[in-house]
PDB file of C-alpha atoms in Angstrom:
ATOM      1  CA  UNK A   1       0.000   0.000   0.000  1.00  0.00           C
ATOM      2  CA  UNK A   2       1.021   3.599  -0.439  1.00  0.00           C
ATOM      3  CA  UNK A   3       2.911   5.244   2.396  1.00  0.00           C
ATOM      4  CA  UNK A   4       0.837   8.024   3.939  1.00  0.00           C
ATOM      5  CA  UNK A   5      -2.464   6.798   2.436  1.00  0.00           C
ATOM      6  CA  UNK A   6      -5.378   7.499   4.752  1.00  0.00           C
ATOM      7  CA  UNK A   7      -8.968   6.314   4.272  1.00  0.00           C
ATOM      8  CA  UNK A   8     -11.667   8.183   6.152  1.00  0.00           C
ATOM      9  CA  UNK A   9     -15.454   7.773   6.411  1.00  0.00           C
ATOM     10  CA  UNK A  10     -17.608  10.923   6.201  1.00  0.00           C
ATOM     11  CA  UNK A  11     -21.274  11.609   6.803  1.00  0.00           C
ATOM     12  CA  UNK A  12     -23.069  14.083   4.539  1.00  0.00           C
ATOM     13  CA  UNK A  13     -22.607  16.817   7.145  1.00  0.00           C
ATOM     14  CA  UNK A  14     -18.853  16.181   7.318  1.00  0.00           C
ATOM     15  CA  UNK A  15     -18.588  16.084   3.521  1.00  0.00           C
ATOM     16  CA  UNK A  16     -20.003  19.616   3.217  1.00  0.00           C
ATOM     17  CA  UNK A  17     -16.607  20.965   4.289  1.00  0.00           C
ATOM     18  CA  UNK A  18     -14.800  19.273   1.391  1.00  0.00           C
ATOM     19  CA  UNK A  19     -17.518  19.578  -1.267  1.00  0.00           C
ATOM     20  CA  UNK A  20     -15.417  21.781  -3.566  1.00  0.00           C
ATOM     21  CA  UNK A  21     -12.540  19.281  -3.389  1.00  0.00           C
ATOM     22  CA  UNK A  22     -14.898  16.444  -4.322  1.00  0.00           C
ATOM     23  CA  UNK A  23     -16.221  18.390  -7.304  1.00  0.00           C
ATOM     24  CA  UNK A  24     -12.730  19.454  -8.418  1.00  0.00           C
ATOM     25  CA  UNK A  25     -11.496  15.849  -8.421  1.00  0.00           C
ATOM     26  CA  UNK A  26     -14.610  14.717 -10.321  1.00  0.00           C
ATOM     27  CA  UNK A  27     -14.014  17.390 -12.981  1.00  0.00           C
ATOM     28  CA  UNK A  28     -10.367  16.396 -13.307  1.00  0.00           C
ATOM     29  CA  UNK A  29     -11.175  12.694 -13.650  1.00  0.00           C
ATOM     30  CA  UNK A  30     -13.892  13.316 -16.268  1.00  0.00           C
ATOM     31  CA  UNK A  31     -12.277  16.220 -18.149  1.00  0.00           C
ATOM     32  CA  UNK A  32     -13.204  16.218 -21.831  1.00  0.00           C
ATOM     33  CA  UNK A  33     -15.854  13.492 -21.494  1.00  0.00           C
ATOM     34  CA  UNK A  34     -18.819  15.657 -22.552  1.00  0.00           C
ATOM     35  CA  UNK A  35     -21.698  17.684 -21.154  1.00  0.00           C
ATOM     36  CA  UNK A  36     -22.967  14.917 -18.876  1.00  0.00           C
ATOM     37  CA  UNK A  37     -19.851  15.347 -16.726  1.00  0.00           C
ATOM     38  CA  UNK A  38     -20.401  19.059 -16.080  1.00  0.00           C
ATOM     39  CA  UNK A  39     -19.828  20.811 -12.764  1.00  0.00           C
ATOM     40  CA  UNK A  40     -23.436  21.985 -12.549  1.00  0.00           C
ATOM     41  CA  UNK A  41     -24.911  18.491 -13.091  1.00  0.00           C
ATOM     42  CA  UNK A  42     -22.488  16.889 -10.641  1.00  0.00           C
ATOM     43  CA  UNK A  43     -23.188  19.460  -7.919  1.00  0.00           C
ATOM     44  CA  UNK A  44     -26.929  18.805  -8.351  1.00  0.00           C
ATOM     45  CA  UNK A  45     -26.278  15.055  -8.168  1.00  0.00           C
ATOM     46  CA  UNK A  46     -24.226  15.432  -4.999  1.00  0.00           C
ATOM     47  CA  UNK A  47     -26.865  17.668  -3.398  1.00  0.00           C
ATOM     48  CA  UNK A  48     -29.591  15.088  -4.087  1.00  0.00           C
ATOM     49  CA  UNK A  49     -27.503  12.094  -3.058  1.00  0.00           C
ATOM     50  CA  UNK A  50     -26.182  13.649   0.145  1.00  0.00           C
ATOM     51  CA  UNK A  51     -29.772  14.095   1.339  1.00  0.00           C
ATOM     52  CA  UNK A  52     -30.327  10.324   1.256  1.00  0.00           C
ATOM     53  CA  UNK A  53     -30.625   8.509   4.555  1.00  0.00           C
ATOM     54  CA  UNK A  54     -27.482   6.427   5.032  1.00  0.00           C
ATOM     55  CA  UNK A  55     -25.346   8.357   2.507  1.00  0.00           C
ATOM     56  CA  UNK A  56     -21.689   7.612   3.146  1.00  0.00           C
ATOM     57  CA  UNK A  57     -18.405   8.834   1.687  1.00  0.00           C
ATOM     58  CA  UNK A  58     -14.931   7.356   2.046  1.00  0.00           C
ATOM     59  CA  UNK A  59     -12.016   9.558   1.006  1.00  0.00           C
ATOM     60  CA  UNK A  60      -8.438   8.607   0.232  1.00  0.00           C
ATOM     61  CA  UNK A  61      -5.770  11.184   1.029  1.00  0.00           C
ATOM     62  CA  UNK A  62      -2.000  11.077   0.763  1.00  0.00           C
ATOM     63  CA  UNK A  63      -0.254  13.578   2.990  1.00  0.00           C
ATOM     64  CA  UNK A  64      -3.535  15.484   3.337  1.00  0.00           C
ATOM     65  CA  UNK A  65      -4.222  15.715  -0.431  1.00  0.00           C
ATOM     66  CA  UNK A  66      -7.452  14.164  -1.763  1.00  0.00           C
ATOM     67  CA  UNK A  67      -6.506  11.477  -4.314  1.00  0.00           C
ATOM     68  CA  UNK A  68      -9.767   9.532  -4.517  1.00  0.00           C
ATOM     69  CA  UNK A  69     -13.172   8.826  -3.050  1.00  0.00           C
ATOM     70  CA  UNK A  70     -16.181   6.570  -3.152  1.00  0.00           C
ATOM     71  CA  UNK A  71     -19.749   7.193  -2.030  1.00  0.00           C
ATOM     72  CA  UNK A  72     -23.150   5.631  -2.017  1.00  0.00           C
ATOM     73  CA  UNK A  73     -26.453   5.224  -0.193  1.00  0.00           C
ATOM     74  CA  UNK A  74     -29.203   2.654   0.452  1.00  0.00           C
ATOM     75  CA  UNK A  75     -31.971   2.667  -2.151  1.00  0.00           C
ATOM     76  CA  UNK A  76     -35.291   3.727  -0.609  1.00  0.00           C
ATOM     77  CA  UNK A  77     -38.714   2.397  -1.591  1.00  0.00           C
ATOM     78  CA  UNK A  78     -39.979   4.319  -4.643  1.00  0.00           C
ATOM     79  CA  UNK A  79     -36.387   4.975  -5.737  1.00  0.00           C
ATOM     80  CA  UNK A  80     -35.758   6.509  -9.135  1.00  0.00           C
ATOM     81  CA  UNK A  81     -32.436   4.612  -9.378  1.00  0.00           C
ATOM     82  CA  UNK A  82     -33.941   1.908 -11.621  1.00  0.00           C
ATOM     83  CA  UNK A  83     -35.699   4.279 -14.053  1.00  0.00           C
ATOM     84  CA  UNK A  84     -34.497   3.585 -17.578  1.00  0.00           C
ATOM     85  CA  UNK A  85     -33.590  -0.054 -16.880  1.00  0.00           C
ATOM     86  CA  UNK A  86     -33.566  -2.346 -19.901  1.00  0.00           C
ATOM     87  CA  UNK A  87     -35.831  -5.380 -19.708  1.00  0.00           C
ATOM     88  CA  UNK A  88     -35.852  -8.234 -19.042  1.00  0.00           C
ATOM     89  CA  UNK A  89     -34.619  -8.336 -15.454  1.00  0.00           C
ATOM     90  CA  UNK A  90     -35.116 -11.045 -12.830  1.00  0.00           C
ATOM     91  CA  UNK A  91     -38.520 -10.887 -11.080  1.00  0.00           C
ATOM     92  CA  UNK A  92     -38.413  -8.461  -8.156  1.00  0.00           C
ATOM     93  CA  UNK A  93     -35.046  -7.062  -9.200  1.00  0.00           C
ATOM     94  CA  UNK A  94     -36.076  -3.394  -8.839  1.00  0.00           C
ATOM     95  CA  UNK A  95     -38.126  -3.786  -5.637  1.00  0.00           C
ATOM     96  CA  UNK A  96     -36.575  -1.784  -2.803  1.00  0.00           C
ATOM     97  CA  UNK A  97     -37.428  -1.337   0.866  1.00  0.00           C
ATOM     98  CA  UNK A  98     -34.624   0.926   2.086  1.00  0.00           C
ATOM     99  CA  UNK A  99     -32.512  -1.935   3.445  1.00  0.00           C
ATOM    100  CA  UNK A 100     -32.101  -4.284   0.469  1.00  0.00           C
ATOM    101  CA  UNK A 101     -29.655  -2.506  -1.870  1.00  0.00           C
ATOM    102  CA  UNK A 102     -26.734  -0.151  -1.372  1.00  0.00           C
ATOM    103  CA  UNK A 103     -26.100   1.969  -4.486  1.00  0.00           C
ATOM    104  CA  UNK A 104     -22.459   2.757  -5.090  1.00  0.00           C
ATOM    105  CA  UNK A 105     -22.681   6.026  -6.990  1.00  0.00           C
ATOM    106  CA  UNK A 106     -19.095   7.221  -7.534  1.00  0.00           C
ATOM    107  CA  UNK A 107     -15.620   5.739  -7.294  1.00  0.00           C
ATOM    108  CA  UNK A 108     -12.912   8.153  -8.422  1.00  0.00           C
ATOM    109  CA  UNK A 109      -9.126   8.133  -8.278  1.00  0.00           C
ATOM    110  CA  UNK A 110      -6.961  10.971  -9.543  1.00  0.00           C
ATOM    111  CA  UNK A 111      -5.249   9.897 -12.792  1.00  0.00           C
ATOM    112  CA  UNK A 112      -1.762  10.362 -11.276  1.00  0.00           C
ATOM    113  CA  UNK A 113      -2.628   7.934  -8.453  1.00  0.00           C
ATOM    114  CA  UNK A 114      -4.187   5.090 -10.439  1.00  0.00           C
ATOM    115  CA  UNK A 115      -2.909   1.523 -10.599  1.00  0.00           C
ATOM    116  CA  UNK A 116      -1.697   1.636  -6.987  1.00  0.00           C
ATOM    117  CA  UNK A 117      -4.565  -0.149  -5.261  1.00  0.00           C
ATOM    118  CA  UNK A 118      -6.405   2.982  -4.099  1.00  0.00           C
ATOM    119  CA  UNK A 119      -9.662   2.153  -5.900  1.00  0.00           C
ATOM    120  CA  UNK A 120      -9.668  -1.368  -4.432  1.00  0.00           C
ATOM    121  CA  UNK A 121      -8.918  -0.016  -0.947  1.00  0.00           C
ATOM    122  CA  UNK A 122     -11.759   2.532  -1.204  1.00  0.00           C
ATOM    123  CA  UNK A 123     -14.146  -0.092  -2.589  1.00  0.00           C
ATOM    124  CA  UNK A 124     -13.364  -2.630   0.110  1.00  0.00           C
ATOM    125  CA  UNK A 125     -13.509  -0.036   2.906  1.00  0.00           C
ATOM    126  CA  UNK A 126     -16.995   1.157   1.948  1.00  0.00           C
ATOM    127  CA  UNK A 127     -18.509  -2.187   0.968  1.00  0.00           C
ATOM    128  CA  UNK A 128     -17.217  -3.989   4.068  1.00  0.00           C
ATOM    129  CA  UNK A 129     -19.058  -1.513   6.301  1.00  0.00           C
ATOM    130  CA  UNK A 130     -22.442  -2.111   4.641  1.00  0.00           C
ATOM    131  CA  UNK A 131     -25.153  -4.463   5.886  1.00  0.00           C
ATOM    132  CA  UNK A 132     -27.409  -4.561   2.820  1.00  0.00           C
ATOM    133  CA  UNK A 133     -27.729  -7.962   1.092  1.00  0.00           C
ATOM    134  CA  UNK A 134     -26.661  -6.538  -2.274  1.00  0.00           C
ATOM    135  CA  UNK A 135     -24.831  -3.593  -3.785  1.00  0.00           C
ATOM    136  CA  UNK A 136     -25.359  -2.096  -7.220  1.00  0.00           C
ATOM    137  CA  UNK A 137     -23.577   0.382  -9.460  1.00  0.00           C
ATOM    138  CA  UNK A 138     -23.733   1.741 -12.979  1.00  0.00           C
ATOM    139  CA  UNK A 139     -20.584   1.430 -15.107  1.00  0.00           C
ATOM    140  CA  UNK A 140     -19.850   2.641 -18.602  1.00  0.00           C
ATOM    141  CA  UNK A 141     -19.523  -0.360 -20.934  1.00  0.00           C
ATOM    142  CA  UNK A 142     -16.552   1.308 -22.654  1.00  0.00           C
ATOM    143  CA  UNK A 143     -14.573   1.801 -19.417  1.00  0.00           C
ATOM    144  CA  UNK A 144     -12.467  -1.351 -19.738  1.00  0.00           C
ATOM    145  CA  UNK A 145     -10.317  -0.661 -16.664  1.00  0.00           C
ATOM    146  CA  UNK A 146     -13.343  -0.207 -14.404  1.00  0.00           C
ATOM    147  CA  UNK A 147     -15.148  -3.205 -15.888  1.00  0.00           C
ATOM    148  CA  UNK A 148     -12.094  -5.418 -15.299  1.00  0.00           C
ATOM    149  CA  UNK A 149     -11.691  -4.174 -11.726  1.00  0.00           C
ATOM    150  CA  UNK A 150     -15.363  -4.681 -10.870  1.00  0.00           C
ATOM    151  CA  UNK A 151     -15.369  -8.231 -12.241  1.00  0.00           C
ATOM    152  CA  UNK A 152     -12.270  -9.041 -10.176  1.00  0.00           C
ATOM    153  CA  UNK A 153     -14.050  -7.657  -7.076  1.00  0.00           C
ATOM    154  CA  UNK A 154     -17.050  -9.972  -7.536  1.00  0.00           C
ATOM    155  CA  UNK A 155     -19.471  -7.790  -9.510  1.00  0.00           C
ATOM    156  CA  UNK A 156     -21.752  -9.262 -12.211  1.00  0.00           C
ATOM    157  CA  UNK A 157     -23.601  -7.511 -15.042  1.00  0.00           C
ATOM    158  CA  UNK A 158     -27.376  -7.954 -14.921  1.00  0.00           C
ATOM    159  CA  UNK A 159     -28.634  -5.587 -17.640  1.00  0.00           C
ATOM    160  CA  UNK A 160     -28.222  -2.015 -18.920  1.00  0.00           C
ATOM    161  CA  UNK A 161     -29.802   1.286 -17.923  1.00  0.00           C
ATOM    162  CA  UNK A 162     -30.009   4.781 -19.391  1.00  0.00           C
ATOM    163  CA  UNK A 163     -30.894   7.437 -16.808  1.00  0.00           C
ATOM    164  CA  UNK A 164     -33.339  10.161 -17.820  1.00  0.00           C
ATOM    165  CA  UNK A 165     -30.774  12.911 -17.136  1.00  0.00           C
ATOM    166  CA  UNK A 166     -29.899  15.092 -20.083  1.00  0.00           C
ATOM    167  CA  UNK A 167     -26.991  13.684 -22.138  1.00  0.00           C
ATOM    168  CA  UNK A 168     -26.854  10.552 -19.964  1.00  0.00           C
ATOM    169  CA  UNK A 169     -24.980   7.603 -21.455  1.00  0.00           C
ATOM    170  CA  UNK A 170     -26.132   3.983 -21.320  1.00  0.00           C
ATOM    171  CA  UNK A 171     -24.600   2.129 -18.378  1.00  0.00           C
ATOM    172  CA  UNK A 172     -24.138  -1.508 -17.450  1.00  0.00           C
ATOM    173  CA  UNK A 173     -26.029  -2.397 -14.262  1.00  0.00           C
ATOM    174  CA  UNK A 174     -23.657  -4.360 -12.028  1.00  0.00           C
ATOM    175  CA  UNK A 175     -24.616  -6.140  -8.814  1.00  0.00           C
ATOM    176  CA  UNK A 176     -22.552  -7.674  -6.047  1.00  0.00           C
ATOM    177  CA  UNK A 177     -23.900  -9.892  -3.292  1.00  0.00           C
ATOM    178  CA  UNK A 178     -21.965 -11.313  -0.350  1.00  0.00           C
ATOM    179  CA  UNK A 179     -22.708 -14.863  -1.510  1.00  0.00           C
ATOM    180  CA  UNK A 180     -23.052 -13.949  -5.207  1.00  0.00           C
ATOM    181  CA  UNK A 181     -26.235 -16.026  -5.395  1.00  0.00           C
ATOM    182  CA  UNK A 182     -28.866 -15.425  -8.052  1.00  0.00           C
ATOM    183  CA  UNK A 183     -31.745 -15.253  -5.561  1.00  0.00           C
ATOM    184  CA  UNK A 184     -30.254 -12.038  -4.131  1.00  0.00           C
ATOM    185  CA  UNK A 185     -29.935 -10.557  -7.627  1.00  0.00           C
ATOM    186  CA  UNK A 186     -33.653 -10.685  -8.265  1.00  0.00           C
ATOM    187  CA  UNK A 187     -36.531 -11.492  -6.015  1.00  0.00           C
ATOM    188  CA  UNK A 188     -36.349 -12.907  -2.555  1.00  0.00           C
ATOM    189  CA  UNK A 189     -35.780 -16.620  -2.277  1.00  0.00           C
ATOM    190  CA  UNK A 190     -38.941 -18.503  -1.317  1.00  0.00           C
ATOM    191  CA  UNK A 191     -37.414 -21.561   0.286  1.00  0.00           C
TER     192      UNK A 191
END
């Protein structure tokens, strides 16, 4: 691991103090990727996500400098997370109760700090602290490095989804369960 690397959990209230740093790193990571990755849209996304019950952020710093972060939140009943999902999906796949699925929304590492295990450390730190039976995320199909990493961390593609946000790309819907069983991917097991 990297000398001086520090991982720290933050609540939404604690994250307010570093909001500009979070946005700056996001803009650096996604520079030149198009209108969808604009500062205005990302600030609106953060504002909405940080209001979610159970929202959690883990930052990675080296000598006090932010080099990466990950955040997510439990999906509530009546979530809009699944809007735009491509059918077919397993029965019950999009049913949420506020405790079933943790949505991993962002995982970012500064380009100069990639390929050093920071993304894996952030991922493992956040996921290990969660009690939900499954975790989901949306990943760009053309992001080969992320797709490879997620597969190696136990994620499986279920379908695709295109959010209703303006200029939103189509994403792969990935799911990870502690036991990686198919019953947890879709509906509840009736055994």
